[in-house]
PDB file of C-alpha atoms in Angstrom:
ATOM      1  CA  UNK R   1      40.974  64.934 -59.875  1.00 98.00           C
ATOM      2  CA  UNK R   2      40.378  68.637 -60.428  1.00 98.00           C
ATOM      3  CA  UNK R   3      38.623  71.381 -57.756  1.00 98.00           C
ATOM      4  CA  UNK R   4      36.871  74.340 -59.674  1.00 97.00           C
ATOM      5  CA  UNK R   5      37.613  76.822 -57.153  1.00 97.00           C
ATOM      6  CA  UNK R   6      38.103  80.568 -55.938  1.00 95.00           C
ATOM      7  CA  UNK R   7      41.544  80.639 -53.862  1.00 95.00           C
ATOM      8  CA  UNK R   8      40.176  83.147 -51.405  1.00 96.00           C
ATOM      9  CA  UNK R   9      36.972  80.779 -50.835  1.00 97.00           C
ATOM     10  CA  UNK R  10      36.990  79.697 -47.108  1.00 98.00           C
ATOM     11  CA  UNK R  11      35.017  76.365 -48.399  1.00 98.00           C
ATOM     12  CA  UNK R  12      37.601  75.737 -50.800  1.00 98.00           C
ATOM     13  CA  UNK R  13      40.194  75.986 -48.166  1.00 99.00           C
ATOM     14  CA  UNK R  14      38.839  74.053 -45.791  1.00 99.00           C
ATOM     15  CA  UNK R  15      38.961  71.294 -49.229  1.00 99.00           C
ATOM     16  CA  UNK R  16      42.422  72.270 -49.973  1.00 99.00           C
ATOM     17  CA  UNK R  17      43.642  71.271 -46.013  1.00 99.00           C
ATOM     18  CA  UNK R  18      41.711  68.384 -46.128  1.00 99.00           C
ATOM     19  CA  UNK R  19      43.407  67.070 -49.456  1.00 98.00           C
ATOM     20  CA  UNK R  20      47.019  68.139 -48.111  1.00 98.00           C
ATOM     21  CA  UNK R  21      46.272  66.243 -44.698  1.00 98.00           C
ATOM     22  CA  UNK R  22      45.009  63.483 -47.039  1.00 98.00           C
ATOM     23  CA  UNK R  23      48.147  63.583 -49.151  1.00 97.00           C
ATOM     24  CA  UNK R  24      45.958  63.639 -52.696  1.00 98.00           C
ATOM     25  CA  UNK R  25      46.908  65.893 -55.395  1.00 96.00           C
ATOM     26  CA  UNK R  26      44.105  68.277 -56.673  1.00 98.00           C
ATOM     27  CA  UNK R  27      44.498  70.169 -59.803  1.00 98.00           C
ATOM     28  CA  UNK R  28      42.822  73.819 -58.864  1.00 98.00           C
ATOM     29  CA  UNK R  29      41.180  75.340 -61.979  1.00 96.00           C
ATOM     30  CA  UNK R  30      40.411  78.951 -60.685  1.00 95.00           C
ATOM     31  CA  UNK R  31      37.305  80.116 -62.091  1.00 93.00           C
ATOM     32  CA  UNK R  32      35.095  83.452 -62.139  1.00 88.00           C
ATOM     33  CA  UNK R  33      31.436  82.397 -60.700  1.00 79.00           C
ATOM     34  CA  UNK R  34      29.797  85.748 -62.020  1.00 79.00           C
ATOM     35  CA  UNK R  35      31.324  84.436 -65.786  1.00 81.00           C
ATOM     36  CA  UNK R  36      28.261  82.565 -67.637  1.00 76.00           C
ATOM     37  CA  UNK R  37      31.153  79.419 -69.246  1.00 81.00           C
ATOM     38  CA  UNK R  38      33.315  78.531 -66.765  1.00 84.00           C
ATOM     39  CA  UNK R  39      32.982  75.330 -66.622  1.00 86.00           C
ATOM     40  CA  UNK R  40      31.539  74.903 -63.327  1.00 92.00           C
ATOM     41  CA  UNK R  41      27.814  75.360 -65.072  1.00 88.00           C
ATOM     42  CA  UNK R  42      28.271  72.229 -67.166  1.00 92.00           C
ATOM     43  CA  UNK R  43      28.680  70.372 -63.815  1.00 95.00           C
ATOM     44  CA  UNK R  44      27.037  71.755 -61.009  1.00 94.00           C
ATOM     45  CA  UNK R  45      23.596  73.437 -61.691  1.00 93.00           C
ATOM     46  CA  UNK R  46      24.169  75.249 -58.969  1.00 93.00           C
ATOM     47  CA  UNK R  47      26.912  77.069 -60.494  1.00 91.00           C
ATOM     48  CA  UNK R  48      28.745  77.076 -57.001  1.00 93.00           C
ATOM     49  CA  UNK R  49      32.023  76.524 -56.255  1.00 96.00           C
ATOM     50  CA  UNK R  50      33.848  74.648 -54.910  1.00 98.00           C
ATOM     51  CA  UNK R  51      33.424  71.829 -57.611  1.00 98.00           C
ATOM     52  CA  UNK R  52      34.976  68.712 -57.490  1.00 98.00           C
ATOM     53  CA  UNK R  53      35.723  66.577 -60.634  1.00 98.00           C
ATOM     54  CA  UNK R  54      36.545  62.574 -59.591  1.00 98.00           C
ATOM     55  CA  UNK R  55      39.190  61.249 -61.882  1.00 97.00           C
ATOM     56  CA  UNK R  56      35.568  58.562 -62.516  1.00 97.00           C
ATOM     57  CA  UNK R  57      34.423  62.381 -63.982  1.00 97.00           C
ATOM     58  CA  UNK R  58      32.062  62.242 -61.105  1.00 98.00           C
ATOM     59  CA  UNK R  59      31.395  66.234 -60.055  1.00 98.00           C
ATOM     60  CA  UNK R  60      31.131  66.597 -55.780  1.00 98.00           C
ATOM     61  CA  UNK R  61      29.176  69.349 -54.430  1.00 98.00           C
ATOM     62  CA  UNK R  62      29.453  71.153 -51.832  1.00 96.00           C
ATOM     63  CA  UNK R  63      32.532  72.130 -49.116  1.00 98.00           C
ATOM     64  CA  UNK R  64      30.896  69.204 -46.825  1.00 98.00           C
ATOM     65  CA  UNK R  65      30.309  66.781 -49.703  1.00 99.00           C
ATOM     66  CA  UNK R  66      33.758  66.679 -51.220  1.00 99.00           C
ATOM     67  CA  UNK R  67      35.769  66.787 -47.930  1.00 99.00           C
ATOM     68  CA  UNK R  68      33.365  63.538 -47.547  1.00 98.00           C
ATOM     69  CA  UNK R  69      34.362  62.058 -50.455  1.00 99.00           C
ATOM     70  CA  UNK R  70      38.161  62.842 -50.426  1.00 99.00           C
ATOM     71  CA  UNK R  71      38.261  61.318 -46.736  1.00 98.00           C
ATOM     72  CA  UNK R  72      36.568  58.103 -48.146  1.00 98.00           C
ATOM     73  CA  UNK R  73      39.494  57.419 -50.575  1.00 97.00           C
ATOM     74  CA  UNK R  74      42.305  55.758 -49.440  1.00 93.00           C
ATOM     75  CA  UNK R  75      46.116  57.225 -48.080  1.00 87.00           C
ATOM     76  CA  UNK R  76      46.170  59.096 -44.797  1.00 92.00           C
ATOM     77  CA  UNK R  77      44.561  59.956 -42.148  1.00 96.00           C
ATOM     78  CA  UNK R  78      40.813  59.536 -41.568  1.00 98.00           C
ATOM     79  CA  UNK R  79      39.635  63.123 -40.606  1.00 99.00           C
ATOM     80  CA  UNK R  80      36.205  62.234 -39.735  1.00 99.00           C
ATOM     81  CA  UNK R  81      35.703  59.527 -37.495  1.00 98.00           C
ATOM     82  CA  UNK R  82      34.207  56.207 -38.031  1.00 96.00           C
ATOM     83  CA  UNK R  83      32.563  55.856 -34.904  1.00 98.00           C
ATOM     84  CA  UNK R  84      28.990  58.116 -34.848  1.00 98.00           C
ATOM     85  CA  UNK R  85      29.399  59.909 -31.526  1.00 98.00           C
ATOM     86  CA  UNK R  86      32.414  61.170 -33.058  1.00 98.00           C
ATOM     87  CA  UNK R  87      31.825  61.743 -36.256  1.00 98.00           C
ATOM     88  CA  UNK R  88      28.416  63.559 -35.607  1.00 99.00           C
ATOM     89  CA  UNK R  89      30.587  66.089 -33.408  1.00 99.00           C
ATOM     90  CA  UNK R  90      32.760  66.525 -36.008  1.00 99.00           C
ATOM     91  CA  UNK R  91      30.134  67.595 -38.401  1.00 99.00           C
ATOM     92  CA  UNK R  92      28.535  69.659 -35.435  1.00 99.00           C
ATOM     93  CA  UNK R  93      31.450  71.525 -35.421  1.00 99.00           C
ATOM     94  CA  UNK R  94      31.790  71.977 -39.382  1.00 99.00           C
ATOM     95  CA  UNK R  95      28.494  73.178 -39.147  1.00 99.00           C
ATOM     96  CA  UNK R  96      29.153  75.890 -36.776  1.00 99.00           C
ATOM     97  CA  UNK R  97      31.978  77.196 -38.957  1.00 99.00           C
ATOM     98  CA  UNK R  98      30.344  77.358 -41.891  1.00 99.00           C
ATOM     99  CA  UNK R  99      27.524  78.776 -40.667  1.00 98.00           C
ATOM    100  CA  UNK R 100      29.461  81.400 -39.379  1.00 98.00           C
ATOM    101  CA  UNK R 101      30.954  82.459 -42.632  1.00 98.00           C
ATOM    102  CA  UNK R 102      27.638  82.202 -43.930  1.00 98.00           C
ATOM    103  CA  UNK R 103      26.460  85.234 -41.976  1.00 98.00           C
ATOM    104  CA  UNK R 104      29.808  86.906 -42.677  1.00 98.00           C
ATOM    105  CA  UNK R 105      29.623  86.318 -46.446  1.00 96.00           C
ATOM    106  CA  UNK R 106      26.083  87.739 -46.340  1.00 96.00           C
ATOM    107  CA  UNK R 107      27.730  90.925 -44.426  1.00 95.00           C
ATOM    108  CA  UNK R 108      30.301  91.363 -47.133  1.00 94.00           C
ATOM    109  CA  UNK R 109      27.520  91.397 -49.726  1.00 91.00           C
ATOM    110  CA  UNK R 110      25.612  93.822 -47.552  1.00 91.00           C
ATOM    111  CA  UNK R 111      28.234  96.489 -47.648  1.00 88.00           C
ATOM    112  CA  UNK R 112      29.694  95.308 -51.761  1.00 86.00           C
ATOM    113  CA  UNK R 113      26.265  94.781 -53.636  1.00 81.00           C
ATOM    114  CA  UNK R 114      27.026  96.885 -56.978  1.00 77.00           C
ATOM    115  CA  UNK R 115      24.651 100.348 -56.857  1.00 74.00           C
ATOM    116  CA  UNK R 116      23.489 100.636 -53.523  1.00 74.00           C
ATOM    117  CA  UNK R 117      25.506 103.733 -51.279  1.00 76.00           C
ATOM    118  CA  UNK R 118      26.670 103.561 -47.543  1.00 76.00           C
ATOM    119  CA  UNK R 119      23.212 105.255 -46.517  1.00 76.00           C
ATOM    120  CA  UNK R 120      20.745 102.554 -48.724  1.00 81.00           C
ATOM    121  CA  UNK R 121      22.928  99.546 -46.683  1.00 84.00           C
ATOM    122  CA  UNK R 122      20.779  98.162 -43.585  1.00 90.00           C
ATOM    123  CA  UNK R 123      22.365  98.400 -39.927  1.00 90.00           C
ATOM    124  CA  UNK R 124      20.030  96.497 -38.595  1.00 94.00           C
ATOM    125  CA  UNK R 125      20.926  93.340 -41.268  1.00 92.00           C
ATOM    126  CA  UNK R 126      24.644  93.539 -40.892  1.00 93.00           C
ATOM    127  CA  UNK R 127      24.129  93.647 -36.863  1.00 94.00           C
ATOM    128  CA  UNK R 128      22.012  90.414 -36.982  1.00 97.00           C
ATOM    129  CA  UNK R 129      24.364  88.814 -39.339  1.00 97.00           C
ATOM    130  CA  UNK R 130      27.395  89.645 -36.664  1.00 97.00           C
ATOM    131  CA  UNK R 131      24.708  88.237 -33.769  1.00 98.00           C
ATOM    132  CA  UNK R 132      25.666  84.772 -34.838  1.00 98.00           C
ATOM    133  CA  UNK R 133      29.109  85.394 -35.830  1.00 98.00           C
ATOM    134  CA  UNK R 134      29.895  85.634 -32.257  1.00 98.00           C
ATOM    135  CA  UNK R 135      27.504  83.294 -31.166  1.00 99.00           C
ATOM    136  CA  UNK R 136      29.292  80.603 -33.610  1.00 99.00           C
ATOM    137  CA  UNK R 137      33.051  82.510 -32.012  1.00 99.00           C
ATOM    138  CA  UNK R 138      31.615  82.004 -28.454  1.00 99.00           C
ATOM    139  CA  UNK R 139      30.150  78.352 -29.334  1.00 99.00           C
ATOM    140  CA  UNK R 140      33.511  77.452 -31.032  1.00 99.00           C
ATOM    141  CA  UNK R 141      35.698  78.254 -27.933  1.00 99.00           C
ATOM    142  CA  UNK R 142      33.665  76.866 -25.129  1.00 99.00           C
ATOM    143  CA  UNK R 143      33.299  73.514 -27.227  1.00 98.00           C
ATOM    144  CA  UNK R 144      36.765  73.529 -27.340  1.00 99.00           C
ATOM    145  CA  UNK R 145      38.033  73.735 -23.684  1.00 97.00           C
ATOM    146  CA  UNK R 146      41.183  74.611 -24.244  1.00 96.00           C
ATOM    147  CA  UNK R 147      42.358  70.983 -25.827  1.00 98.00           C
ATOM    148  CA  UNK R 148      44.387  70.914 -28.804  1.00 98.00           C
ATOM    149  CA  UNK R 149      41.671  69.537 -30.801  1.00 99.00           C
ATOM    150  CA  UNK R 150      37.807  69.917 -31.325  1.00 99.00           C
ATOM    151  CA  UNK R 151      37.345  66.579 -31.223  1.00 99.00           C
ATOM    152  CA  UNK R 152      39.336  63.772 -29.339  1.00 97.00           C
ATOM    153  CA  UNK R 153      42.808  63.706 -29.088  1.00 97.00           C
ATOM    154  CA  UNK R 154      43.905  64.387 -32.846  1.00 97.00           C
ATOM    155  CA  UNK R 155      43.135  66.612 -35.759  1.00 99.00           C
ATOM    156  CA  UNK R 156      40.034  66.243 -37.488  1.00 99.00           C
ATOM    157  CA  UNK R 157      38.018  67.956 -39.905  1.00 99.00           C
ATOM    158  CA  UNK R 158      36.456  69.853 -37.307  1.00 99.00           C
ATOM    159  CA  UNK R 159      40.060  71.681 -36.533  1.00 99.00           C
ATOM    160  CA  UNK R 160      40.447  72.222 -40.373  1.00 99.00           C
ATOM    161  CA  UNK R 161      36.781  73.967 -40.799  1.00 99.00           C
ATOM    162  CA  UNK R 162      37.349  76.501 -38.306  1.00 99.00           C
ATOM    163  CA  UNK R 163      40.941  77.362 -38.943  1.00 99.00           C
ATOM    164  CA  UNK R 164      39.540  78.071 -42.683  1.00 99.00           C
ATOM    165  CA  UNK R 165      36.426  80.150 -41.326  1.00 99.00           C
ATOM    166  CA  UNK R 166      38.704  82.249 -38.940  1.00 99.00           C
ATOM    167  CA  UNK R 167      41.398  82.805 -41.784  1.00 98.00           C
ATOM    168  CA  UNK R 168      38.806  83.898 -43.598  1.00 98.00           C
ATOM    169  CA  UNK R 169      37.621  86.155 -41.096  1.00 98.00           C
ATOM    170  CA  UNK R 170      41.102  88.009 -40.974  1.00 98.00           C
ATOM    171  CA  UNK R 171      40.839  88.018 -44.753  1.00 97.00           C
ATOM    172  CA  UNK R 172      37.666  89.607 -45.961  1.00 96.00           C
ATOM    173  CA  UNK R 173      36.750  91.251 -42.497  1.00 97.00           C
ATOM    174  CA  UNK R 174      39.589  92.495 -40.696  1.00 95.00           C
ATOM    175  CA  UNK R 175      37.731  95.596 -38.863  1.00 93.00           C
ATOM    176  CA  UNK R 176      35.563  92.791 -36.793  1.00 93.00           C
ATOM    177  CA  UNK R 177      37.921  92.449 -33.854  1.00 93.00           C
ATOM    178  CA  UNK R 178      36.754  89.041 -32.899  1.00 97.00           C
ATOM    179  CA  UNK R 179      39.696  87.417 -31.073  1.00 98.00           C
ATOM    180  CA  UNK R 180      39.298  89.762 -27.690  1.00 98.00           C
ATOM    181  CA  UNK R 181      35.931  87.809 -27.260  1.00 98.00           C
ATOM    182  CA  UNK R 182      37.499  84.554 -27.349  1.00 99.00           C
ATOM    183  CA  UNK R 183      40.945  84.829 -26.579  1.00 99.00           C
ATOM    184  CA  UNK R 184      41.429  80.750 -25.982  1.00 99.00           C
ATOM    185  CA  UNK R 185      40.107  80.042 -29.534  1.00 99.00           C
ATOM    186  CA  UNK R 186      42.306  83.792 -30.804  1.00 99.00           C
ATOM    187  CA  UNK R 187      45.403  81.360 -29.323  1.00 99.00           C
ATOM    188  CA  UNK R 188      44.192  78.245 -30.760  1.00 99.00           C
ATOM    189  CA  UNK R 189      44.582  79.450 -34.098  1.00 99.00           C
ATOM    190  CA  UNK R 190      47.660  81.540 -33.962  1.00 99.00           C
ATOM    191  CA  UNK R 191      49.262  78.180 -32.732  1.00 98.00           C
ATOM    192  CA  UNK R 192      46.852  76.021 -35.744  1.00 99.00           C
ATOM    193  CA  UNK R 193      47.576  78.334 -38.515  1.00 98.00           C
ATOM    194  CA  UNK R 194      51.181  77.758 -38.387  1.00 98.00           C
ATOM    195  CA  UNK R 195      50.959  74.077 -39.460  1.00 98.00           C
ATOM    196  CA  UNK R 196      52.897  73.944 -42.392  1.00 98.00           C
ATOM    197  CA  UNK R 197      49.924  72.069 -44.560  1.00 98.00           C
ATOM    198  CA  UNK R 198      47.412  74.623 -43.481  1.00 98.00           C
ATOM    199  CA  UNK R 199      49.774  77.577 -43.708  1.00 98.00           C
ATOM    200  CA  UNK R 200      50.264  76.403 -47.331  1.00 98.00           C
ATOM    201  CA  UNK R 201      46.137  76.410 -48.391  1.00 98.00           C
ATOM    202  CA  UNK R 202      46.481  80.572 -47.512  1.00 97.00           C
ATOM    203  CA  UNK R 203      44.621  82.755 -49.490  1.00 95.00           C
ATOM    204  CA  UNK R 204      46.397  85.024 -52.156  1.00 93.00           C
ATOM    205  CA  UNK R 205      47.783  88.534 -50.654  1.00 92.00           C
ATOM    206  CA  UNK R 206      45.361  91.277 -51.293  1.00 88.00           C
ATOM    207  CA  UNK R 207      46.062  94.153 -53.851  1.00 83.00           C
ATOM    208  CA  UNK R 208      47.363  97.198 -51.444  1.00 71.00           C
ATOM    209  CA  UNK R 209      45.113  99.942 -50.950  1.00 58.00           C
TER     210      UNK R 209
END
């Protein structure tokens, strides 16, 4: 299987973390999504990554669909419970994590939009996105409730989705001090980030300066 992706992407990291826990081999194909002919355009009409090219030639996207596809393959523990209620709880946590990322990405885009000076950037827009991020963080801490896992008593997609999102906040938006407002969630992440399989999916270091 080939995963077309950008290594810094938290959505790609979630997929890679699921594959690692399942013991599945993925061939990573790094792409520049801003190039018109990068291979993804022939697989996903939205031209977005991550995009999985399965062994049977079928292309799957986005990350939420990919992880469900991978979890249904033979081998490794199930990360999305078969029980309906537990499955919905896992998917709700994933939605919180992904939604928090969507808001964070909008902040980053506002800051980096080409040709826009600092004075032209909307502080109100960024504040609105930060409200979503902070709200998601508070909800995640409340739902964790001091436990080791978000849903049930073992690892699930929910944990991998949240950890991937928190790692991205540190990686791309380090100026936002999220830990003081959710100390229990921060402690959980500090422990979870040391898991060898998850740590192996960390994005490459940013260039100095």
